[in-house]
């Protein structure tokens, strides 16, 4: 089933922030299709899963058609509401990408100068965008040269054909000049797309956003408690190595805050405009911040946000990074298998008396083990035989995943084409399996809506439930800021690897929690950062190299089916 760009955006946004709203993820943004944020403002994340589309303010501030690519309407751009995958069997740290390389020597390309540089299906203004480039992004030009790629068209002085399809208008939002000052200034801040964490992430404790490095007077005006706050920061720094309880005694808001100076001087600061920077002046408590750089200036430490605003680091709490990842089913790994959620779970074996009893060892929380398919019933309890010799697990302690008997695919697969892909998700089971035809290839734990499955006659978003049924991937976004469906002040910045599948609902990474297998989100399907990256790369349609967002239109190719049940 298809979706309009706006529904994609709204879908993703709606699932993002679970704890702070009724959207898709707890304490984080939702999945869905991204759309441009408010002009000159920061787009807020939410528990609704959909990226956010361009606002009327964006359209009003758009350059003339002779100078810039026409911006899609709010109904056509993606929007994310709500608030992470690496190489399999590698820890997140090993999967980290190096800082983005200069693209100046990568051949003829067109470079984004805005949060959304739209890719249109033809060289003409249209609301039916195909995708977009993001901040610091670029895409190869078709034909291998600027001259070969330039195409006559409507509503723009200079349309360029890009790989593998589509056209971008050079103007205020994009340029073919790799040395354009905006391009050069944005390049070091491009998202690390080879990492499960494209940005560094933190929770705001009410941090202000500054468009330029503020003077002391501007800080006092924006931060009513600045004098007391800085005094508490100084006291906490002097108590280096103090316990969490000691820091709480100084100021509870400083617990979890990294108060160490960066040791890096202020970089050259570029005067970006509304096409780059969103307009929100403050990120309220519980909202999240994505940032690319840390530096010291004016006796404080600052971060540079993903959209090139400046925020005081002493009002941000960095998120720990989850190392959890699922299992690629190969090299002897197969279904059925068991995961263990919430707590460690005891291992069992047959003792000398023949009875099944604890071994004294445990399966760690979030660990997995292969099952043989055989079970024993004793004392009214059912024990499952694992592939660890002689070891059993209590069925009630395990999340058991078995292979599907049939696929929700229509017709027979053409053997001359790649196997069709689909995903099976159990809301109450908290599990996810990726299939190629009837062959399971990947299994993991996810965090669905904290409201469980929908109530009859009640929209899923109202109860933070995850919708059940047969869907398809409608849009894919490398990152998308999500806004709460219940409170526009609550945002999750640059939620990673978003895949819309139904209105405000999406599959997406959740960098703000580690509760895999538990009902947690505002209705979206939260994946660990590592799993989210892996599944984003695996699903169809693929996002072309250099694109930041993709609308799953017919010319994008086959879409992965998503089957969700209780």
XYZ file of C-alpha atoms in Angstrom:
566
model
C 0.000 0.000 0.000
C 1.365 3.421 -0.911
C 1.574 6.635 1.051
C 1.896 10.290 0.186
C 5.047 12.088 1.252
C 3.159 13.942 3.941
C 1.727 10.786 5.430
C 5.191 9.295 5.412
C 6.532 12.234 7.343
C 3.697 12.401 9.790
C 3.935 8.688 10.324
C 7.513 8.757 11.314
C 7.121 11.710 13.560
C 4.230 10.219 15.408
C 6.188 7.260 16.692
C 9.244 8.921 18.030
C 8.782 10.137 21.574
C 7.262 7.573 23.817
C 8.037 8.750 27.249
C 7.343 12.345 26.586
C 4.293 11.900 24.441
C 1.946 9.397 22.943
C 4.040 8.936 19.868
C 6.264 6.057 18.828
C 9.242 5.804 21.093
C 9.775 6.372 24.728
C 11.888 9.359 25.370
C 12.688 9.488 21.719
C 11.405 10.349 18.288
C 9.170 8.387 16.044
C 9.704 6.980 12.601
C 8.312 8.175 9.362
C 9.044 10.368 6.376
C 11.168 13.446 6.926
C 10.058 16.866 5.889
C 11.716 20.237 6.153
C 11.481 21.792 9.587
C 10.054 25.189 10.375
C 11.944 27.889 8.585
C 15.003 28.915 10.520
C 13.950 26.609 13.307
C 14.829 23.280 14.808
C 12.498 20.465 13.969
C 11.536 18.676 17.132
C 11.471 14.909 17.515
C 8.562 12.994 18.838
C 7.169 9.601 19.504
C 5.399 9.785 16.238
C 7.218 8.099 13.442
C 7.382 10.217 10.430
C 9.847 12.653 8.984
C 8.609 16.140 8.642
C 7.673 17.887 5.423
C 8.388 21.484 4.511
C 6.218 23.983 6.351
C 4.393 26.967 4.921
C 7.151 29.091 6.400
C 9.697 27.103 4.391
C 7.748 27.686 1.221
C 7.367 31.376 1.985
C 11.106 31.775 2.434
C 12.042 29.739 -0.605
C 14.111 31.564 -3.206
C 12.584 32.493 -6.529
C 12.068 29.709 -9.031
C 14.820 31.161 -11.141
C 17.292 30.701 -8.339
C 16.298 27.621 -6.411
C 14.630 24.281 -6.634
C 10.932 24.516 -5.811
C 10.194 23.190 -2.356
C 7.495 20.534 -2.036
C 4.383 21.465 -0.121
C 3.833 20.364 3.433
C 1.758 17.563 2.060
C 4.621 16.272 -0.015
C 7.654 16.450 2.213
C 8.482 13.962 4.921
C 8.066 14.700 8.615
C 9.346 12.800 11.639
C 7.771 12.828 15.073
C 9.252 10.820 18.034
C 12.424 10.370 19.316
C 20.637 2.928 15.771
C 23.397 -0.798 12.491
C 26.982 -1.770 12.191
C 28.801 -4.694 10.715
C 27.428 -7.901 12.186
C 29.397 -9.368 15.068
C 31.287 -6.111 15.549
C 30.853 -3.773 18.479
C 29.579 -0.272 17.774
C 32.977 1.264 18.427
C 34.525 -0.935 15.742
C 31.862 0.134 13.292
C 32.453 3.854 13.733
C 33.253 5.694 10.556
C 36.072 8.155 10.170
C 35.110 11.817 9.798
C 33.607 12.575 6.406
C 36.199 12.965 3.676
C 36.311 15.907 1.353
C 34.107 15.257 -1.651
C 35.940 17.797 -3.768
C 37.919 15.096 -5.580
C 35.124 12.572 -6.112
C 34.204 13.655 -9.608
C 31.332 15.816 -10.781
C 28.728 16.140 -8.035
C 26.012 18.426 -6.789
C 26.218 19.501 -3.146
C 23.481 20.307 -0.665
C 23.467 23.739 0.965
C 20.253 23.096 2.907
C 18.585 20.581 5.186
C 16.514 19.527 2.185
C 17.849 19.738 -1.364
C 15.025 18.026 -3.237
C 15.496 15.408 -5.927
C 12.627 15.607 -8.403
C 11.586 12.915 -10.902
C 11.971 15.400 -13.771
C 13.551 18.806 -14.453
C 10.468 20.726 -13.375
C 8.711 21.910 -10.198
C 6.645 19.160 -8.596
C 5.241 18.091 -5.265
C 6.022 14.471 -6.082
C 9.638 14.498 -4.951
C 11.744 11.325 -5.270
C 14.238 12.027 -2.497
C 16.548 14.672 -1.120
C 20.105 15.485 -0.099
C 20.820 16.499 3.492
C 23.294 18.769 5.223
C 26.861 18.031 4.122
C 25.559 15.614 1.470
C 26.270 15.325 -2.249
C 25.410 13.028 -5.120
C 27.198 12.136 -8.366
C 26.023 13.845 -11.533
C 24.855 11.681 -14.406
C 27.137 11.659 -17.415
C 30.296 12.216 -15.389
C 30.555 15.970 -15.870
C 28.732 19.162 -14.994
C 28.178 19.869 -18.681
C 26.714 16.436 -19.443
C 24.389 16.539 -16.424
C 22.937 19.998 -17.034
C 19.411 19.636 -18.368
C 16.889 22.153 -19.751
C 13.766 22.358 -17.649
C 11.157 24.540 -16.010
C 11.174 26.739 -12.920
C 14.931 26.702 -12.399
C 17.878 28.218 -14.214
C 20.041 25.108 -13.793
C 18.679 21.572 -13.453
C 21.184 18.726 -13.119
C 20.565 15.004 -13.676
C 21.832 12.946 -10.742
C 22.624 9.283 -10.114
C 20.860 6.951 -10.392
C 17.797 9.014 -11.345
C 16.149 12.370 -10.777
C 17.071 16.028 -11.044
C 18.277 18.665 -8.587
C 17.960 22.421 -9.073
C 21.149 24.362 -8.421
C 20.478 27.574 -6.540
C 19.943 28.468 -2.899
C 19.656 24.803 -1.794
C 22.329 23.123 -3.958
C 25.436 23.863 -6.023
C 27.849 22.062 -8.356
C 30.772 24.040 -6.871
C 32.638 21.899 -4.295
C 34.367 25.029 -2.993
C 31.183 26.956 -2.332
C 31.659 28.528 1.152
C 28.498 26.926 2.544
C 29.512 23.492 1.211
C 33.018 23.826 2.659
C 31.638 24.912 6.037
C 29.093 22.048 6.169
C 31.416 19.278 4.973
C 33.072 18.516 8.363
C 29.638 18.253 9.976
C 28.096 15.703 7.613
C 26.462 12.717 9.362
C 28.603 9.600 9.732
C 26.443 7.368 7.592
C 28.740 4.354 8.100
C 28.092 4.422 11.839
C 25.016 3.327 13.810
C 25.311 6.790 15.384
C 25.457 9.370 12.573
C 25.812 12.075 15.217
C 26.648 12.330 18.902
C 23.439 12.403 20.946
C 22.426 13.834 24.313
C 19.336 14.641 26.350
C 18.569 18.282 26.991
C 18.002 19.625 30.493
C 16.385 22.728 29.048
C 19.331 23.841 26.934
C 18.987 27.010 24.848
C 19.950 27.108 21.166
C 21.981 30.054 19.952
C 22.287 31.072 16.301
C 25.702 32.580 17.011
C 28.151 32.200 19.862
C 26.425 34.332 22.517
C 27.870 37.092 24.611
C 27.628 36.921 28.411
C 24.696 39.320 28.254
C 22.866 37.169 25.688
C 23.432 34.081 27.830
C 21.996 35.789 30.904
C 18.954 36.870 28.927
C 18.308 33.369 27.555
C 19.217 31.412 30.724
C 17.387 32.843 33.723
C 19.329 30.705 36.226
C 22.741 31.209 34.608
C 24.596 32.556 37.629
C 23.462 29.726 39.915
C 23.927 27.135 37.179
C 27.521 28.132 36.400
C 28.355 28.218 40.113
C 27.023 24.648 40.448
C 29.018 23.567 37.388
C 32.196 24.968 38.934
C 31.496 23.195 42.240
C 30.822 19.883 40.494
C 33.996 20.198 38.396
C 36.011 20.851 41.551
C 34.552 17.639 43.006
C 36.003 15.546 40.148
C 35.425 11.852 40.781
C 32.528 12.538 43.131
C 29.702 10.013 43.309
C 26.396 10.477 41.543
C 24.808 11.153 44.906
C 27.344 13.900 45.652
C 26.653 15.541 42.283
C 22.918 15.300 42.987
C 23.468 17.191 46.226
C 25.079 20.005 44.233
C 22.495 20.050 41.431
C 20.323 17.161 40.304
C 20.307 18.570 36.768
C 24.069 17.931 36.538
C 23.824 14.181 37.147
C 24.974 12.486 33.941
C 26.274 15.699 32.396
C 29.833 15.553 31.012
C 31.433 18.610 32.589
C 34.931 18.121 31.160
C 36.171 20.942 28.928
C 36.738 19.981 25.299
C 40.292 21.282 25.155
C 39.528 22.584 21.670
C 39.289 26.276 20.797
C 36.311 27.737 19.003
C 36.328 26.989 15.273
C 35.608 29.554 12.613
C 31.847 30.014 12.863
C 29.893 30.395 9.636
C 26.734 32.569 9.450
C 24.283 29.949 8.217
C 20.740 30.936 7.317
C 17.289 29.376 7.604
C 17.906 26.762 4.884
C 20.459 25.150 7.221
C 19.357 26.096 10.699
C 16.011 25.322 12.263
C 14.265 28.012 14.301
C 13.663 26.553 17.723
C 15.294 28.626 20.475
C 15.295 25.971 23.202
C 15.253 22.195 23.526
C 13.024 21.412 26.507
C 13.762 18.855 29.212
C 13.624 15.301 27.884
C 14.123 16.304 24.274
C 17.255 15.214 22.484
C 20.111 16.942 20.713
C 22.299 15.707 17.842
C 25.698 17.353 17.583
C 28.901 17.120 15.560
C 31.565 19.102 17.379
C 32.561 20.280 20.898
C 34.694 23.321 21.700
C 35.558 25.767 24.482
C 34.782 29.470 24.372
C 33.837 32.216 26.812
C 34.569 30.033 29.858
C 32.029 27.354 28.798
C 32.051 24.270 26.601
C 29.721 24.249 23.595
C 28.403 21.804 21.030
C 27.651 22.444 17.380
C 24.290 20.871 16.588
C 23.471 18.967 13.421
C 21.845 22.101 11.984
C 24.721 24.389 13.017
C 23.293 26.005 16.136
C 25.316 26.358 19.365
C 24.276 24.884 22.719
C 25.984 24.795 26.131
C 27.336 21.312 26.839
C 26.781 21.793 30.580
C 23.017 21.434 29.948
C 23.247 18.155 28.000
C 23.397 14.522 29.198
C 25.138 12.195 26.699
C 23.349 8.911 25.983
C 25.205 5.641 26.626
C 25.511 3.590 23.422
C 23.718 0.274 23.263
C 25.888 -2.617 22.052
C 22.888 -4.866 21.433
C 22.452 -6.382 17.986
C 20.478 -9.225 16.509
C 21.597 -12.428 14.795
C 22.317 -13.039 11.133
C 21.024 -16.529 10.475
C 23.967 -18.132 8.721
C 27.018 -20.232 9.531
C 24.950 -22.715 11.553
C 22.690 -20.139 13.186
C 19.039 -20.849 12.521
C 15.535 -20.657 13.944
C 14.169 -21.530 16.430
C 16.158 -19.511 18.891
C 15.543 -17.719 22.179
C 16.377 -14.204 23.380
C 16.276 -13.084 27.011
C 14.802 -9.702 27.903
C 14.597 -7.579 31.063
C 16.892 -9.683 33.307
C 19.428 -12.524 33.260
C 17.741 -15.935 33.090
C 18.937 -19.196 34.720
C 20.280 -22.143 32.771
C 18.958 -25.607 33.658
C 20.229 -29.178 33.299
C 19.265 -32.665 34.413
C 20.819 -33.356 37.799
C 22.060 -36.635 39.235
C 18.519 -37.499 40.298
C 17.232 -37.047 36.779
C 15.275 -33.901 37.571
C 15.750 -30.605 35.726
C 17.424 -28.097 38.032
C 19.373 -24.798 37.822
C 23.031 -25.053 36.853
C 24.024 -21.932 38.781
C 24.875 -20.178 35.486
C 22.667 -17.767 33.548
C 21.909 -16.422 30.112
C 22.673 -12.699 30.199
C 19.943 -10.170 29.528
C 19.635 -9.625 25.753
C 21.708 -12.749 25.010
C 20.393 -15.429 22.628
C 20.771 -19.167 22.221
C 19.808 -21.606 19.502
C 17.076 -24.157 20.293
C 16.847 -27.763 19.124
C 13.051 -27.706 18.894
C 12.689 -30.314 21.666
C 11.039 -29.615 25.023
C 10.537 -31.337 28.385
C 7.633 -30.821 30.803
C 8.351 -31.256 34.489
C 6.548 -30.037 37.590
C 4.055 -28.178 35.434
C 6.829 -26.171 33.742
C 7.985 -26.458 30.137
C 11.725 -26.476 29.498
C 13.265 -25.946 26.049
C 16.409 -27.791 25.010
C 19.085 -25.385 23.781
C 21.971 -26.030 21.426
C 24.317 -25.760 24.398
C 24.866 -29.446 25.248
C 22.690 -30.533 28.173
C 21.362 -27.030 28.815
C 17.676 -26.109 29.033
C 15.833 -22.835 29.471
C 12.459 -22.284 31.086
C 10.023 -21.410 28.293
C 8.490 -18.590 30.342
C 11.956 -16.988 30.649
C 12.563 -16.855 26.919
C 11.425 -14.917 23.853
C 11.103 -17.824 21.440
C 11.287 -17.073 17.709
C 10.238 -19.734 15.219
C 10.286 -19.637 11.424
C 7.136 -18.626 9.583
C 5.300 -21.312 7.626
C 4.081 -18.948 4.888
C 5.044 -15.564 3.473
C 2.660 -12.595 3.060
C 3.772 -12.150 -0.555
C 1.506 -12.079 -3.559
C 2.100 -14.422 -6.504
C 5.146 -16.561 -7.208
C 8.634 -15.128 -7.226
C 10.341 -14.880 -10.581
C 13.478 -17.044 -10.193
C 15.355 -14.623 -12.455
C 14.948 -11.816 -9.872
C 16.355 -11.539 -6.336
C 14.248 -13.130 -3.576
C 11.490 -10.891 -2.284
C 12.080 -9.479 1.187
C 9.632 -9.169 4.049
C 9.688 -8.580 7.783
C 7.662 -10.283 10.513
C 7.159 -8.469 13.812
C 5.440 -9.663 16.998
C 4.289 -6.741 19.132
C 3.717 -8.627 22.377
C 6.633 -10.982 21.700
C 8.956 -8.036 21.095
C 10.731 -9.758 18.196
C 11.563 -9.112 14.544
C 12.595 -11.513 11.746
C 13.759 -10.547 8.246
C 13.010 -13.014 5.423
C 13.958 -13.578 1.816
C 10.926 -15.468 0.533
C 10.531 -18.150 3.268
C 14.178 -18.124 4.347
C 14.765 -16.262 7.639
C 17.991 -14.253 7.410
C 18.036 -12.068 10.543
C 16.353 -12.077 13.972
C 16.396 -9.582 16.796
C 14.492 -7.962 19.656
C 12.650 -4.681 19.122
C 10.720 -2.265 21.316
C 7.162 -1.731 20.032
C 4.476 0.609 21.366
C 3.989 0.700 25.099
C 0.257 0.413 24.431
C 0.713 -3.037 22.868
C -1.696 -3.800 20.027
C -4.471 -1.418 18.937
C -7.896 -1.413 20.562
C -10.791 -1.948 18.195
C -12.066 1.343 16.828
C -9.312 3.414 18.474
C -6.453 4.830 16.345
C -3.180 3.193 17.364
C -1.503 6.548 17.884
C -3.979 7.467 20.647
C -2.964 4.541 22.842
C 0.734 4.374 21.853
C -0.015 1.015 20.210
C 1.814 -0.477 17.241
C -0.550 -1.075 14.302
C -1.016 -4.666 13.157
C -1.507 -5.819 9.577
C 0.343 -6.010 6.280
C 2.249 -2.885 5.235
C 5.177 -1.892 3.030
C 8.193 0.390 3.347
C 6.926 3.774 2.105
C 9.979 5.956 2.671
C 13.530 5.738 4.019
C 15.515 8.500 5.733
C 19.115 8.257 6.954
C 18.168 10.589 9.796
C 15.035 12.576 10.546
C 14.121 14.895 13.396
C 10.894 13.863 15.084
C 8.326 15.939 16.917
C 6.028 14.677 19.642
C 2.476 14.029 18.515
C 1.178 15.533 21.768
C 3.667 18.322 22.475
C 5.430 20.247 19.700
C 8.093 21.372 22.165
C 9.341 17.808 22.585
C 11.712 16.677 19.859
C 14.130 13.886 19.046
C 16.878 15.179 16.833
C 18.210 13.240 13.827
C 16.691 9.871 14.674
C 18.673 7.387 12.637
C 17.682 4.964 9.889
C 13.967 5.699 9.672
C 11.701 3.489 7.536
C 8.060 4.519 7.295
C 5.496 1.771 6.905
C 2.108 3.132 8.033
C 1.036 6.728 8.543
C 2.886 8.038 11.587
C 4.549 4.692 12.247
C 8.010 3.569 11.243
C 10.918 1.293 11.969
C 13.766 3.392 13.338
C 16.802 3.412 15.572
C 16.389 4.472 19.197
C 19.548 5.952 20.697
C 17.822 6.924 23.936
C 17.119 3.521 25.560
C 18.273 -0.105 25.782
C 14.973 -1.846 26.630
C 14.935 -4.297 23.699
C 12.042 -6.736 23.699
C 9.941 -4.530 25.974
C 6.882 -2.385 25.225
C 8.512 1.022 25.187
C 7.764 3.281 22.229
C 4.913 5.582 21.318
C 3.800 3.103 18.640
C 6.746 2.912 16.274
C 9.032 -0.110 16.093
C 12.284 0.811 17.860
C 15.413 -1.048 16.756
C 18.804 -0.877 18.409
C 21.124 1.545 16.584
C 23.197 -1.334 15.197
C 20.152 -3.292 14.026
C 18.500 -0.208 12.563
C 21.514 0.485 10.358
C 21.751 -3.130 9.208
C 18.058 -3.370 8.370
C 18.067 0.013 6.638
C 20.766 -1.310 4.299
C 18.987 -4.673 3.826
C 15.435 -3.563 3.008
C 14.086 -2.570 -0.375
C 14.051 -0.109 -1.957
C 17.716 0.781 -1.450
C 18.633 4.399 -0.798
C 20.973 5.527 -3.599
C 24.489 6.611 -2.653
C 24.519 10.217 -1.507
C 20.754 10.498 -0.994
C 19.622 11.297 2.536
C 15.962 10.484 1.991
C 13.978 8.354 -0.429
C 10.305 8.214 -1.268
C 9.357 4.636 -2.137
C 7.706 5.468 -5.451
C 7.352 3.046 -8.344
C 10.625 4.107 -9.974
C 12.483 3.257 -6.748
C 11.705 -0.446 -7.273
C 10.275 -3.166 -5.068
C 9.338 -2.358 -1.455
C 9.841 -4.683 1.496
C 6.613 -5.993 3.046
C 6.135 -5.514 6.813
C 3.814 -7.985 8.555
C 2.953 -7.066 12.154
C 0.845 -9.218 14.494
C 0.248 -9.679 18.185
